[in-house]
XYZ file of C-alpha atoms in Angstrom:
681
model
C -37.513 -30.182 28.450
C -36.628 -26.926 26.691
C -36.759 -28.707 23.336
C -40.226 -30.031 24.139
C -41.447 -26.560 25.085
C -40.007 -25.088 21.868
C -41.664 -27.797 19.751
C -44.951 -27.227 21.544
C -44.840 -23.459 20.847
C -44.037 -24.083 17.171
C -46.923 -26.565 16.986
C -49.321 -24.020 18.493
C -48.335 -21.329 16.017
C -48.450 -23.736 13.090
C -51.952 -25.019 13.730
C -53.243 -21.622 14.852
C -52.726 -19.889 11.501
C -55.712 -19.523 9.173
C -56.591 -17.620 6.010
C -59.524 -15.374 5.287
C -60.086 -16.440 1.665
C -62.518 -19.340 1.556
C -62.474 -21.827 -1.334
C -65.061 -24.467 -0.409
C -66.165 -25.245 -3.998
C -63.586 -26.822 -6.317
C -64.584 -26.890 -9.994
C -63.121 -28.636 -13.021
C -64.474 -27.907 -16.502
C -64.335 -29.936 -19.686
C -65.656 -30.057 -23.234
C -66.925 -33.550 -24.074
C -67.802 -34.552 -27.628
C -71.041 -36.551 -27.885
C -71.198 -37.083 -31.676
C -73.582 -35.798 -34.350
C -71.849 -32.418 -34.272
C -72.762 -31.836 -30.622
C -70.868 -31.584 -27.353
C -71.372 -30.965 -23.654
C -69.680 -28.341 -21.525
C -69.453 -29.953 -18.085
C -68.668 -28.108 -14.841
C -67.965 -30.678 -12.099
C -67.767 -29.577 -8.468
C -66.311 -31.035 -5.306
C -67.957 -29.375 -2.302
C -66.400 -29.081 1.148
C -68.363 -30.484 4.095
C -71.024 -28.140 5.444
C -71.398 -26.134 2.207
C -74.308 -25.987 -0.265
C -73.846 -25.356 -3.988
C -77.144 -23.930 -5.261
C -78.820 -25.294 -8.367
C -80.409 -23.553 -11.368
C -83.508 -21.321 -11.655
C -84.214 -20.653 -7.964
C -85.923 -17.316 -8.631
C -84.995 -13.705 -7.947
C -85.935 -13.825 -4.260
C -83.688 -16.766 -3.463
C -79.937 -17.294 -3.268
C -77.653 -17.064 -6.289
C -78.680 -19.595 -8.939
C -76.203 -21.392 -11.181
C -76.168 -19.814 -14.665
C -74.262 -20.396 -17.896
C -72.639 -17.274 -19.368
C -70.849 -16.687 -22.673
C -68.062 -14.205 -23.284
C -67.422 -15.525 -26.772
C -68.735 -18.481 -28.773
C -67.589 -18.752 -32.392
C -68.436 -21.856 -34.452
C -70.987 -23.174 -31.956
C -74.293 -22.332 -30.318
C -76.045 -23.417 -27.126
C -78.809 -26.028 -27.158
C -81.384 -25.797 -24.392
C -80.768 -24.617 -20.826
C -78.079 -25.368 -18.271
C -78.934 -28.676 -16.585
C -77.950 -29.780 -13.053
C -76.595 -33.325 -12.854
C -76.124 -35.440 -9.736
C -77.912 -35.955 -6.422
C -79.849 -32.746 -5.875
C -81.248 -31.963 -2.407
C -84.563 -30.107 -2.175
C -85.555 -28.462 1.120
C -87.803 -25.636 2.293
C -85.764 -22.706 3.661
C -87.556 -20.637 6.289
C -85.277 -17.635 5.921
C -85.940 -17.278 2.181
C -89.491 -18.566 2.547
C -89.148 -20.882 -0.422
C -88.044 -24.342 -1.488
C -84.371 -24.463 -2.480
C -82.411 -26.996 -4.504
C -78.708 -27.547 -3.929
C -75.817 -30.045 -4.026
C -73.771 -31.376 -1.125
C -70.445 -33.187 -1.459
C -70.384 -33.134 -5.250
C -72.479 -31.999 -8.197
C -72.268 -30.974 -11.829
C -73.860 -28.660 -14.390
C -74.058 -29.446 -18.111
C -74.666 -27.125 -21.062
C -75.227 -28.746 -24.463
C -73.848 -27.020 -27.559
C -74.052 -27.659 -31.314
C -71.184 -26.892 -33.671
C -71.959 -24.651 -36.660
C -68.490 -24.727 -38.232
C -65.430 -26.962 -38.509
C -63.529 -24.924 -35.905
C -64.677 -23.461 -32.614
C -63.531 -20.768 -30.189
C -65.369 -20.811 -26.855
C -64.900 -18.534 -23.845
C -67.603 -19.152 -21.227
C -68.108 -19.558 -17.507
C -70.488 -20.937 -14.905
C -71.609 -18.424 -12.286
C -72.730 -19.994 -9.018
C -73.583 -19.300 -5.391
C -72.701 -21.260 -2.261
C -73.470 -20.934 1.444
C -72.927 -22.759 4.694
C -74.734 -22.210 8.003
C -72.622 -19.142 8.827
C -71.769 -17.344 5.599
C -72.289 -17.080 1.851
C -69.807 -16.649 -0.964
C -70.230 -13.817 -3.461
C -71.190 -14.831 -7.005
C -68.225 -16.912 -8.172
C -67.162 -18.179 -11.581
C -65.806 -21.427 -13.014
C -64.387 -20.690 -16.480
C -63.844 -22.747 -19.605
C -61.829 -21.404 -22.570
C -61.394 -23.736 -25.558
C -60.599 -23.489 -29.237
C -59.953 -26.215 -31.776
C -61.234 -28.269 -34.676
C -64.352 -30.402 -34.497
C -63.299 -34.087 -34.810
C -64.396 -35.495 -38.147
C -64.714 -39.009 -36.775
C -67.612 -39.272 -34.302
C -68.003 -43.063 -34.423
C -66.322 -43.499 -31.046
C -68.970 -41.324 -29.502
C -71.728 -43.265 -31.247
C -70.400 -46.577 -29.925
C -70.455 -45.306 -26.384
C -66.772 -44.381 -26.195
C -67.269 -40.674 -25.734
C -64.222 -38.626 -26.601
C -63.082 -35.839 -24.315
C -61.297 -33.241 -26.425
C -59.551 -31.412 -23.614
C -59.868 -31.142 -19.834
C -59.241 -27.913 -17.975
C -58.409 -28.266 -14.297
C -59.933 -24.911 -13.462
C -60.134 -25.098 -9.702
C -61.786 -22.019 -8.244
C -59.091 -19.677 -7.025
C -56.301 -21.497 -8.922
C -54.458 -20.125 -11.921
C -55.628 -21.395 -15.355
C -53.248 -23.300 -17.597
C -51.035 -21.462 -20.075
C -53.267 -22.518 -22.940
C -56.350 -21.212 -21.198
C -54.606 -17.968 -20.335
C -53.621 -17.456 -23.948
C -57.127 -18.243 -25.132
C -58.591 -15.922 -22.551
C -56.268 -13.105 -23.577
C -57.091 -13.666 -27.242
C -60.803 -13.638 -26.474
C -60.427 -10.449 -24.489
C -58.438 -8.798 -27.290
C -61.013 -9.685 -29.970
C -64.063 -9.042 -27.791
C -66.133 -6.211 -29.238
C -67.442 -5.223 -25.778
C -65.985 -1.905 -24.614
C -63.848 -2.241 -21.500
C -62.198 0.330 -19.272
C -58.585 0.073 -18.135
C -57.682 -0.096 -14.456
C -58.025 3.304 -12.843
C -54.718 4.391 -11.339
C -55.401 7.911 -10.069
C -56.426 9.053 -6.594
C -59.798 10.499 -7.591
C -61.622 7.303 -6.662
C -62.348 4.047 -8.412
C -60.508 0.761 -8.857
C -56.794 1.291 -8.341
C -57.032 4.483 -6.288
C -55.321 4.743 -2.909
C -58.656 3.980 -1.205
C -58.600 0.561 -2.919
C -55.066 -0.334 -1.809
C -54.816 -3.690 0.059
C -54.732 -3.548 3.861
C -54.457 -7.292 4.539
C -51.161 -6.925 6.417
C -52.523 -4.194 8.712
C -55.651 -6.242 9.403
C -53.560 -9.266 10.422
C -51.926 -7.146 13.132
C -55.327 -6.454 14.680
C -56.463 -10.052 14.193
C -53.384 -11.413 15.973
C -54.233 -9.290 18.975
C -57.832 -10.459 18.825
C -56.718 -14.083 18.660
C -54.376 -13.577 21.610
C -57.247 -12.114 23.633
C -59.500 -14.975 22.601
C -56.961 -17.555 23.722
C -56.425 -15.644 26.964
C -60.167 -15.868 27.700
C -60.123 -19.595 26.896
C -57.143 -20.083 29.204
C -58.933 -18.173 31.991
C -62.108 -20.212 31.406
C -60.053 -23.388 31.778
C -58.384 -21.991 34.894
C -61.776 -21.224 36.478
C -62.975 -24.718 35.517
C -59.958 -26.257 37.226
C -60.542 -24.184 40.332
C -64.188 -25.285 40.447
C -63.091 -28.911 40.045
C -60.924 -28.502 43.140
C -64.027 -27.780 45.205
C -65.731 -31.062 44.312
C -65.812 -34.095 46.673
C -63.675 -36.159 44.277
C -60.667 -33.817 44.365
C -60.610 -31.671 47.524
C -60.242 -34.564 50.043
C -57.323 -35.970 48.002
C -55.193 -32.843 48.427
C -54.237 -33.247 52.130
C -53.707 -37.011 51.700
C -51.381 -36.514 48.732
C -49.395 -33.710 50.366
C -49.023 -35.736 53.579
C -47.765 -38.668 51.514
C -44.974 -36.559 49.987
C -43.978 -35.092 53.367
C -43.847 -38.536 55.015
C -42.079 -40.110 52.042
C -39.175 -37.685 52.321
C -37.695 -36.547 55.600
C -36.030 -33.682 53.772
C -38.660 -31.018 53.223
C -36.871 -29.644 50.152
C -37.114 -33.033 48.403
C -40.800 -33.339 49.380
C -41.482 -29.935 47.825
C -39.537 -30.911 44.698
C -41.578 -34.107 44.258
C -44.850 -32.270 44.901
C -43.930 -29.768 42.188
C -43.140 -32.657 39.854
C -46.554 -34.107 40.729
C -48.194 -30.801 39.802
C -46.288 -30.600 36.501
C -47.374 -34.185 35.732
C -51.021 -33.166 36.183
C -50.490 -30.287 33.722
C -48.835 -32.599 31.165
C -51.661 -35.174 31.377
C -54.451 -32.660 30.771
C -52.574 -30.746 28.052
C -52.018 -34.059 26.266
C -55.772 -34.637 26.496
C -56.357 -31.281 24.789
C -53.853 -32.171 22.073
C -55.544 -35.540 21.502
C -58.911 -33.813 20.952
C -57.264 -31.389 18.530
C -55.542 -34.142 16.539
C -58.583 -36.423 16.434
C -60.875 -33.779 14.986
C -58.441 -31.601 13.033
C -58.813 -27.932 12.124
C -61.621 -28.273 9.572
C -63.738 -30.504 11.808
C -63.395 -28.205 14.817
C -64.423 -25.244 12.674
C -67.429 -27.195 11.414
C -68.578 -28.045 14.948
C -69.825 -24.524 15.569
C -72.681 -24.886 13.064
C -73.056 -28.617 12.446
C -76.518 -29.622 13.667
C -75.659 -33.261 14.456
C -72.666 -32.307 16.594
C -74.645 -29.638 18.426
C -77.459 -32.068 19.250
C -74.846 -34.537 20.512
C -73.262 -31.838 22.689
C -76.670 -30.881 24.058
C -77.405 -34.477 25.100
C -73.879 -34.858 26.510
C -74.247 -31.781 28.736
C -77.673 -32.937 29.929
C -76.124 -36.284 30.930
C -73.358 -34.433 32.799
C -75.993 -32.308 34.574
C -77.969 -35.401 35.641
C -74.743 -36.845 37.030
C -74.093 -33.720 39.083
C -77.679 -33.753 40.389
C -77.063 -37.249 41.776
C -78.936 -39.450 39.303
C -75.789 -41.544 38.723
C -72.001 -41.235 38.722
C -69.833 -41.228 35.617
C -66.821 -43.333 36.573
C -64.068 -45.115 34.740
C -63.475 -48.853 35.414
C -61.878 -49.260 38.850
C -59.412 -51.775 37.381
C -57.787 -48.914 35.451
C -56.953 -46.882 38.533
C -55.928 -50.013 40.494
C -53.448 -51.080 37.800
C -51.979 -47.594 37.503
C -51.728 -47.335 41.304
C -49.905 -50.680 41.503
C -47.441 -49.634 38.814
C -46.725 -46.383 40.642
C -45.872 -48.377 43.790
C -43.610 -50.783 41.902
C -41.648 -48.046 40.137
C -39.510 -45.238 41.438
C -38.331 -41.786 40.500
C -40.145 -39.464 38.089
C -42.212 -42.249 36.501
C -43.798 -43.234 39.831
C -44.825 -39.619 40.483
C -46.300 -39.320 36.975
C -48.294 -42.543 37.498
C -49.590 -41.170 40.823
C -50.820 -38.072 38.994
C -52.479 -40.303 36.406
C -54.185 -42.239 39.227
C -55.584 -38.947 40.558
C -56.956 -38.191 37.082
C -58.763 -41.549 36.903
C -60.089 -41.533 40.499
C -61.460 -37.976 40.269
C -63.054 -38.490 36.842
C -66.628 -38.661 38.195
C -66.305 -34.976 39.196
C -63.756 -33.643 36.723
C -65.125 -35.533 33.687
C -68.273 -33.421 33.250
C -66.281 -30.209 33.785
C -63.594 -31.255 31.282
C -66.268 -32.399 28.833
C -68.127 -29.115 29.145
C -64.910 -27.132 28.660
C -63.820 -29.137 25.600
C -67.284 -28.862 24.049
C -67.399 -25.108 24.608
C -63.924 -24.309 23.281
C -64.073 -26.782 20.377
C -67.095 -25.014 18.900
C -65.246 -21.700 18.899
C -63.566 -22.863 15.678
C -60.066 -22.202 17.086
C -57.826 -25.209 16.507
C -55.576 -24.646 19.541
C -58.414 -23.776 21.930
C -58.763 -27.281 23.486
C -55.068 -27.369 24.349
C -55.077 -23.859 25.827
C -58.241 -24.615 27.818
C -56.771 -27.802 29.246
C -53.570 -25.922 30.155
C -55.571 -23.459 32.259
C -57.608 -26.268 33.839
C -54.519 -28.293 34.758
C -52.598 -25.358 36.234
C -55.510 -24.512 38.546
C -55.771 -28.178 39.565
C -52.026 -28.519 40.196
C -51.429 -25.313 42.175
C -52.825 -26.445 45.577
C -50.797 -29.689 45.613
C -47.601 -27.709 45.141
C -48.654 -24.834 47.403
C -49.682 -27.029 50.341
C -46.481 -29.086 49.985
C -44.427 -25.898 50.232
C -46.463 -24.547 53.144
C -48.012 -27.501 55.058
C -49.399 -25.204 57.766
C -51.932 -23.898 55.238
C -53.703 -27.285 55.360
C -54.965 -26.445 58.849
C -56.691 -23.328 57.564
C -58.230 -25.049 54.491
C -61.984 -25.742 54.726
C -62.911 -29.324 55.611
C -64.824 -31.615 53.300
C -68.590 -31.510 53.719
C -72.009 -30.987 52.175
C -70.953 -27.699 50.606
C -69.092 -29.689 47.942
C -72.320 -31.274 46.728
C -73.801 -27.770 46.433
C -70.950 -26.912 44.034
C -71.809 -29.967 41.898
C -75.527 -29.122 41.748
C -74.820 -25.498 40.777
C -72.621 -26.799 37.952
C -75.492 -29.078 36.906
C -77.830 -26.097 36.458
C -75.179 -24.221 34.451
C -74.620 -27.222 32.164
C -78.371 -27.430 31.427
C -78.357 -23.747 30.472
C -75.469 -24.265 28.056
C -77.044 -27.430 26.649
C -79.919 -25.256 25.413
C -77.426 -23.084 23.546
C -76.238 -26.076 21.509
C -79.810 -27.223 20.884
C -80.589 -23.696 19.670
C -77.845 -23.933 17.016
C -79.330 -27.174 15.669
C -82.838 -25.687 15.810
C -81.742 -22.720 13.676
C -79.882 -24.968 11.227
C -82.916 -27.182 10.535
C -85.558 -24.477 10.955
C -87.562 -26.495 13.498
C -88.622 -23.368 15.447
C -88.966 -25.365 18.667
C -86.548 -23.088 20.511
C -87.322 -19.570 19.338
C -85.964 -16.691 21.364
C -88.862 -16.307 23.817
C -88.904 -20.095 24.481
C -85.150 -20.057 25.105
C -85.409 -17.049 27.435
C -88.344 -18.656 29.296
C -86.296 -21.807 29.934
C -83.323 -19.794 31.170
C -85.612 -17.858 33.520
C -86.867 -21.169 34.953
C -83.318 -22.647 35.206
C -81.806 -19.714 37.088
C -84.962 -19.252 39.152
C -84.726 -22.882 40.305
C -81.006 -22.427 40.974
C -81.811 -19.530 43.302
C -84.501 -21.591 45.036
C -82.033 -24.472 45.483
C -79.386 -22.211 46.997
C -81.978 -20.975 49.516
C -82.524 -24.590 50.580
C -86.102 -24.946 49.304
C -85.160 -27.621 46.753
C -83.115 -30.735 47.551
C -81.384 -33.441 45.524
C -80.447 -37.046 46.511
C -76.962 -36.260 47.880
C -77.895 -33.105 49.822
C -77.728 -33.124 53.627
C -81.172 -33.306 55.271
C -80.488 -30.700 57.923
C -78.461 -28.354 55.744
C -79.000 -24.648 56.292
C -78.371 -21.884 53.791
C -75.068 -20.181 54.579
C -74.163 -16.598 53.794
C -72.271 -17.230 50.492
C -75.188 -19.360 49.218
C -77.639 -16.615 50.177
C -75.799 -14.008 48.102
C -75.438 -16.435 45.182
C -79.190 -17.115 45.403
C -79.869 -13.369 45.218
C -77.689 -13.057 42.108
C -79.352 -16.033 40.415
C -82.895 -14.845 41.143
C -82.041 -11.282 40.089
C -80.619 -12.645 36.819
C -83.859 -14.578 36.225
C -85.906 -11.387 36.762
C -83.523 -9.436 34.495
C -84.384 -11.802 31.622
C -88.176 -11.365 31.942
C -88.376 -8.269 29.643
C -86.682 -10.386 26.972
C -90.009 -12.174 26.524
C -91.251 -8.952 24.909
C -88.132 -8.296 22.823
C -85.694 -6.527 25.184
C -82.146 -7.091 23.817
C -80.742 -8.717 27.018
C -77.106 -7.883 26.251
C -75.865 -10.183 29.018
C -77.088 -13.282 27.127
C -76.987 -11.994 23.538
C -74.172 -14.421 22.700
C -76.285 -17.402 23.828
C -79.907 -16.595 22.963
C -81.338 -17.209 19.465
C -81.417 -14.168 17.131
C -84.042 -11.487 17.549
C -85.754 -12.407 14.272
C -87.022 -15.642 15.888
C -88.980 -13.586 18.429
C -92.714 -13.760 17.615
C -93.752 -10.880 19.882
C -91.275 -8.000 19.810
C -92.030 -4.537 21.192
C -88.415 -3.424 20.815
C -87.825 -1.734 17.462
C -84.643 -0.112 16.210
C -83.036 -0.113 12.791
C -79.974 0.807 10.798
C -79.944 1.473 7.066
C -76.860 2.242 5.004
C -76.878 5.661 3.365
C -74.323 4.612 0.755
C -74.077 1.529 -1.458
C -71.083 2.804 -3.418
C -67.633 2.567 -1.831
C -66.065 5.650 -3.398
C -69.124 7.855 -2.784
C -69.315 6.747 0.832
C -65.593 7.331 1.417
C -65.851 10.833 -0.097
C -68.816 11.643 2.176
C -66.929 10.372 5.236
C -63.963 12.608 4.386
C -66.259 15.643 4.141
C -67.950 14.810 7.463
C -64.732 13.825 9.247
C -66.132 10.441 10.289
C -64.758 6.898 10.133
C -66.326 4.340 7.813
C -67.800 0.909 8.343
C -67.824 -1.083 5.119
C -70.416 -3.862 5.184
C -69.690 -6.525 2.562
C -73.098 -8.138 2.216
C -75.411 -9.786 -0.298
C -79.077 -9.819 -1.205
C -79.103 -13.597 -0.784
C -76.957 -13.652 2.362
C -78.977 -15.261 5.188
C -76.493 -14.478 7.932
C -76.244 -10.846 6.854
C -79.961 -10.536 7.608
C -79.459 -12.328 10.935
C -76.782 -9.830 11.967
C -78.965 -6.896 10.951
C -81.913 -8.319 12.905
C -80.047 -9.475 16.004
C -77.138 -7.033 16.361
C -77.909 -3.846 14.446
C -81.225 -3.526 16.295
C -79.363 -3.073 19.573
C -79.776 0.542 20.708
C -76.070 1.154 21.350
C -74.963 -0.441 18.081
C -77.625 1.446 16.107
C -76.671 4.746 17.741
C -72.975 4.382 16.855
C -73.657 3.241 13.278
C -76.120 6.068 12.671
C -74.200 8.885 14.400
C -70.508 8.030 14.634
C -69.876 6.142 11.379
C -70.609 6.452 7.697
C -72.092 3.066 6.825
C -71.420 1.686 3.337
C -73.196 -1.541 2.366
C -71.696 -3.237 -0.692
C -73.790 -6.028 -2.227
C -71.472 -8.542 -3.871
C -74.357 -10.228 -5.710
C -75.716 -7.014 -7.279
C -76.343 -7.892 -10.949
C -76.583 -4.277 -12.129
C -74.241 -3.933 -15.161
C -71.400 -1.435 -14.844
C -71.478 1.493 -17.227
C -68.231 0.148 -18.627
C -66.681 -3.241 -17.808
C -63.403 -2.921 -15.906
C -60.339 -5.043 -16.656
C -58.243 -5.924 -13.634
C -55.276 -8.187 -12.961
C -55.743 -10.518 -9.980
C -53.205 -13.178 -8.951
C -51.351 -12.568 -12.194
C -54.422 -13.214 -14.345
C -56.575 -10.728 -16.196
C -60.302 -10.739 -15.537
C -63.214 -8.482 -16.367
C -65.601 -6.947 -13.840
C -68.976 -6.623 -15.547
C -71.470 -6.019 -12.729
C -71.623 -3.880 -9.596
C -71.421 -7.082 -7.541
C -68.250 -8.141 -9.394
C -66.681 -4.805 -8.464
C -67.477 -5.051 -4.747
C -66.476 -8.709 -4.600
C -63.123 -7.792 -6.180
C -62.704 -4.993 -3.616
C -63.368 -7.410 -0.750
C -60.867 -9.975 -2.019
C -58.050 -7.600 -2.854
C -58.391 -4.988 -0.116
C -59.237 -7.072 2.955
C -58.341 -10.599 1.807
C -61.779 -12.154 2.330
C -64.519 -13.531 0.094
C -67.372 -14.438 2.451
C -70.304 -12.460 3.775
C -71.007 -10.794 6.056
C -67.651 -9.088 6.586
C -67.340 -5.775 8.422
C -64.244 -3.572 8.233
C -63.656 -0.162 9.858
C -61.603 2.342 7.823
C -60.259 5.844 8.258
C -60.585 8.510 5.567
C -57.507 7.200 3.751
C -58.817 3.641 3.560
C -56.623 2.296 6.370
C -58.097 -0.171 8.914
C -59.065 0.942 12.417
C -59.654 -2.567 13.784
C -59.639 -6.202 12.679
C -62.241 -7.836 10.454
C -65.514 -8.965 11.951
C -67.907 -11.471 10.408
C -70.989 -13.409 11.530
C -71.132 -13.333 15.326
C -74.262 -12.304 17.212
C -72.409 -11.303 20.388
C -73.663 -7.735 20.765
C -71.144 -6.660 23.402
C -68.219 -7.767 21.251
C -69.712 -5.856 18.305
C -69.982 -2.754 20.498
C -66.336 -3.202 21.549
C -65.401 -3.600 17.880
C -67.054 -0.264 16.982
C -65.728 1.555 20.046
C -62.201 0.312 19.326
C -62.450 1.715 15.791
C -63.635 5.102 17.074
C -60.813 5.225 19.606
C -58.185 4.485 16.946
C -59.755 7.012 14.541
C -59.596 9.800 17.134
C -55.922 9.100 17.756
């Protein structure tokens, strides 16, 4: 048993680890001879699921377009423009207000060249942009460095057997080959463009102490954040298990099962031991269910669930079906033959196996009540993007479900004080039905934002939630009845107070129709920028767009810094600014307590002097302001997506973990307050 527990812990830690650097686009580059003294430079891309690789010539107001750039081209010249090749998708994007063209899955870009001499020396790169539904990459590069002699014999090309001179497996983020490195170094040495060396003093600039990496320190904060996240998921599962206990499929089984153990064994100690084994079996069954979900989907799929429109629509429909089941429209049950066979096997076996099979029978028999709760829990935690969340959630659920069986077996007299089965259990199911409808709208909202349907803008969402919780309050007062409710049922005192809370919550949301932030539901409602009629106005604007200038100002003022790694073409950066930075408390802290520095990683403004840096053992040149801030983000905080927010003290040390796209206002407030608290220490 100890070995199993140890293996389980190692498994949890293994699958729970994740990196901040994203590499969703994998490029290979090649020079292909086509005959007649011409060739093609081909950049071929493999694109991870959920990501878009943008095409060429999208305009200045759109995302980053793919462009061909030359560091050095001797013995050849370009012919025509860079051409996209492959299945190009064209869709209207509501955020940019324009039609965009992009690749999914795979794509390629081709630049034709013509040789002007017998030998060639080419150092070039493709610059491209990519986004998914949550974040955008900074402008990234796929290089190609080649030198050689133009083949004299081009007949093979003319007969259709095109000759590839050399292939460079330049995967984005991977180290180039030795030949490419040598060529790159040679090109850099002979380049006539003036370049500055890496700054190594403490007066500011690349290489100063303010630029020193803090990835290790950030991981300390992020581990704590992950632990808290998993704790909340465990508690959510525990609450779900406790609620499942109060349903008519589970509660009546408790006294029957406990009585069975007490009658089966005249020795009370053995009865308690078997009841505890029964409880442990329940935990094992549900934890295995969580592990199955994790293994079926895998880490990448679970991360994709949070923004994938198809999955979110499926989850919405699934929760609506669960809600209809709780309202009494039908019952979701497993085939009775399953439970009968398992029950028979438990009777024909003995020892630990028989007890485990009894626990499995309970799982099957109670599925009509526990199934929707388990389904809701797995849906909710799976879309958090945390690979171990389903297992942790099921652990909490199972422990809550197993406790009463063990507790009542240890203290049988408590059964007399336990509430009897009755109509109140159906009330629990109906309340859960209303809650599942409310959460179904959240998943529909994600799909609505992804496709830009605008059928569930913020005021529509808030209106529906007002109706849902208003009807819940009316139901709890006994003015609304469902098929399984008792005819003569009266509202009891607990229901009355729950009705008051539900109706008060519905009234609380009414100002949201006119743009009130509604912090209590900010994590669920669509972003503020989908609100058509908004009387609530508040804004935050960064005073500094240069890292070193902003850090110097913060030191003079004695304030902490929030560095905002953003982009002009970053959709989710604008969503955060519209939905989170407009909150009064967030705006007040950013404007008064912090020095805000916004660094645009796609800023094309040329640097006064290009800067040579060494990254991952390879030399590269930073030519634009955006290159500089993108390099800072990668090397200092170990990330390359936007938006990314990091809180720093006046020496460039982190005050909290990284934060990225997440419209939960209260968590953002906690993030800022935590940084202030650590700064004042």
